[in-house]
XYZ file of C-alpha atoms in Angstrom:
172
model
C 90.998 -120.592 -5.755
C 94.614 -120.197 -6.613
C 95.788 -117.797 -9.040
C 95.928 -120.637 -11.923
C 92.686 -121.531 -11.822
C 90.051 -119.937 -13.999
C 86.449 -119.685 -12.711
C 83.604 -120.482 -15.225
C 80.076 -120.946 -14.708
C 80.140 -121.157 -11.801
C 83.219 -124.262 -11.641
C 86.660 -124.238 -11.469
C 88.326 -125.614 -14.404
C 91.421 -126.661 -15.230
C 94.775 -124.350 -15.067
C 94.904 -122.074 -18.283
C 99.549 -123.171 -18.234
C 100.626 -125.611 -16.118
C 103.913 -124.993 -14.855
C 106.566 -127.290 -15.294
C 110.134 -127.605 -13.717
C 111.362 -129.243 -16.884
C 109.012 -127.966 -19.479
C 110.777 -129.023 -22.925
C 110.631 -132.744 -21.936
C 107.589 -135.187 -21.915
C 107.272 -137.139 -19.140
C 107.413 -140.214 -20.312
C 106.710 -142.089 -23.828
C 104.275 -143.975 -23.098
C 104.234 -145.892 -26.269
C 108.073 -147.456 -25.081
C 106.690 -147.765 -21.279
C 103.324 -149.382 -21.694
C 103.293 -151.046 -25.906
C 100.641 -153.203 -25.106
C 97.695 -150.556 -23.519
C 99.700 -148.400 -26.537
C 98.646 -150.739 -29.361
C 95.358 -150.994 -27.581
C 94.481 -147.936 -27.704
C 95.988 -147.555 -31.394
C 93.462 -150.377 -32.229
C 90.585 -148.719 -30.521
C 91.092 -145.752 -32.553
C 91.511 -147.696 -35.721
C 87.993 -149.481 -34.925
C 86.670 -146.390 -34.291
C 87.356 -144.315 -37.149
C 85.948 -147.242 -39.229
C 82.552 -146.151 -41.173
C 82.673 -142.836 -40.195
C 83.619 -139.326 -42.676
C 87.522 -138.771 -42.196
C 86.240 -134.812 -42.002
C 83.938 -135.896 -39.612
C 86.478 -137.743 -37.617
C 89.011 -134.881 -37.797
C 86.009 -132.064 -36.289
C 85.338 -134.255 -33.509
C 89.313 -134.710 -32.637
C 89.688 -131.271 -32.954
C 86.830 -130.121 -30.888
C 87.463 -132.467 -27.856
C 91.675 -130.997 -27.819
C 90.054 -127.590 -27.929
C 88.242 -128.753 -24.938
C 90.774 -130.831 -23.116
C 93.268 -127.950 -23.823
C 95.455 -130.647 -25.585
C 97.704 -128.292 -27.961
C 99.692 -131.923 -28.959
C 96.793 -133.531 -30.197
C 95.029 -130.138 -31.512
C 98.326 -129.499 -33.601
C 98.171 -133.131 -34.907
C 94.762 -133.150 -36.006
C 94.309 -130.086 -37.466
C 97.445 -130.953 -39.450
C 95.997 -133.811 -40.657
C 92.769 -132.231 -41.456
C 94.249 -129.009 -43.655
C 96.305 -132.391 -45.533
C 92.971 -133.976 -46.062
C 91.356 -130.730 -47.906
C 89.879 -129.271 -44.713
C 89.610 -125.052 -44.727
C 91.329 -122.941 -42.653
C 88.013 -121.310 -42.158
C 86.663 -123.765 -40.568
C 88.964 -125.152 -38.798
C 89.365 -122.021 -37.223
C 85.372 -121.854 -36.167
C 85.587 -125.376 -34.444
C 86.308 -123.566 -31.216
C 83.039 -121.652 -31.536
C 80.784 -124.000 -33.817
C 77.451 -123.388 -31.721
C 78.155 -119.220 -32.866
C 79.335 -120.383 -36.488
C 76.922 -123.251 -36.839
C 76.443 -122.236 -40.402
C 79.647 -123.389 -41.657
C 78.907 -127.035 -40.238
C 76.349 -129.792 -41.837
C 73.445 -130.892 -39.538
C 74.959 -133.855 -38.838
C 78.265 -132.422 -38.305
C 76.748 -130.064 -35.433
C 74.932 -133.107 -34.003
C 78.534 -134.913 -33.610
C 80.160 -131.597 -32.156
C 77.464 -131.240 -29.807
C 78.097 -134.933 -29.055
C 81.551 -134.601 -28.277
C 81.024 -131.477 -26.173
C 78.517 -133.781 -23.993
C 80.711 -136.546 -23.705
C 83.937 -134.909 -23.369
C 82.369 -132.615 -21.089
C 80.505 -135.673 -19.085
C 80.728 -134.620 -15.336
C 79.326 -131.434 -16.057
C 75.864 -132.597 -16.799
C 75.978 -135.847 -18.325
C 74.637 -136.252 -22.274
C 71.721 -134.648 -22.343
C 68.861 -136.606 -24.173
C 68.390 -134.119 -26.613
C 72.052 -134.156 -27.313
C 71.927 -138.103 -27.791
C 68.831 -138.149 -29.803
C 69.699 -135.297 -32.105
C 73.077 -137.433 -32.848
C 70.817 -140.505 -33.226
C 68.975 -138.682 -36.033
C 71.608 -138.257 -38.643
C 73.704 -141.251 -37.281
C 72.101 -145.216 -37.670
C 73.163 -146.862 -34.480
C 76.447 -148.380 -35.752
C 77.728 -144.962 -36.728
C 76.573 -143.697 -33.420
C 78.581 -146.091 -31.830
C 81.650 -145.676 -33.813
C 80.910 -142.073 -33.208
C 80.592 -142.406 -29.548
C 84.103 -144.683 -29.910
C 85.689 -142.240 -31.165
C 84.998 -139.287 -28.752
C 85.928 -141.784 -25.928
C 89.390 -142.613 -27.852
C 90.180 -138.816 -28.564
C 89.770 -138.091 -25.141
C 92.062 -140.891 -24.172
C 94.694 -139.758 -26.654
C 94.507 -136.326 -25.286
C 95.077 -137.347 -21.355
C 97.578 -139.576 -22.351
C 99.486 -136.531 -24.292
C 98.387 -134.372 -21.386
C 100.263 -136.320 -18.429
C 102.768 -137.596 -19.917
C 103.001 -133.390 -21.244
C 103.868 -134.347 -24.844
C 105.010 -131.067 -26.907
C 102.976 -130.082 -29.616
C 104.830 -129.941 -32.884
C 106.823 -133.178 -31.935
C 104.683 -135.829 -33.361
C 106.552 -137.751 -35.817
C 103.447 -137.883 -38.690
């Protein structure tokens, strides 16, 4: 194990920094390089989001950056939840929502735990009791705009992770 990996559990995750030669310049836009899978996924997200609690949407976003490590996309949703009413209080307890599960709904829990399943996929798969406590407060078209949407957010955040978009630079 080198010295920027962190050992959890057992498994080596990813580097806490990741050093970069040229660190105050993205990559690459990907938006200018590749419009078309751009748009794509743009539309993806759209169809995603449709149906489902904006709140609701903004949790899940928030919770699979914390996990990714995405500080681009974490800084851009939780901007756009505090504009959409959200508290700092619990946008704060996101992070930690299985120790703090009292200042989530039911069915907001069952999509966090959700999203840590499916974001979190190759660790263990999604876990039936994960899935069917989701399927209880969600009817199946929710579930799969719900399941959409965890697969988009963790597009959007290994997009903005290898192409190393800056967080704060978003033009929202």
């Amino acid at each position: 194990m080198t010295t920027t990996e962190i050992k959890t559990n057992d498994r080596t995750t990813a580097p806490a920094t990741t050093v970069r030669s040229n660190p105050g310049t993205a990559r690459l836009d990907f938006a200018k390089a590749a419009p078309k899978v751009f748009r794509a996924v743009i539309g993806l997200d759209a169809a995603a989001r449709e149906g489902l609690d904006p709140t609701l949407v903004e949790l899940v976003q928030i919770r699979a950056s914390h996990l990714n490590r995405c500080a681009y996309c974490l800084h851009m949703h939780t901007t756009d939840a505090r504009k959409a009413g959200e508290s700092e209080e619990r946008l704060h307890m996101v992070a930690v929502w299985q120790e703090a599960d009292h200042f989530f709904t039911d069915r907001e829990r069952s999509a966090l735990a959700l999203t840590d399943a499916v974001t979190r996929i190759g660790d263990a798969g999604v876990p039936d009791e994960v899935y069917d406590r989701a399927a209880a407060h969600f009817d199946e078209e929710e579930l799969a705009h719900l399941l959409a949407l965890i697969f988009t957010i963790n597009t959007w955040n290994r997009i903005a992770l290898s192409t190393a978009k800056r967080a704060g630079t978003d033009e929202r």
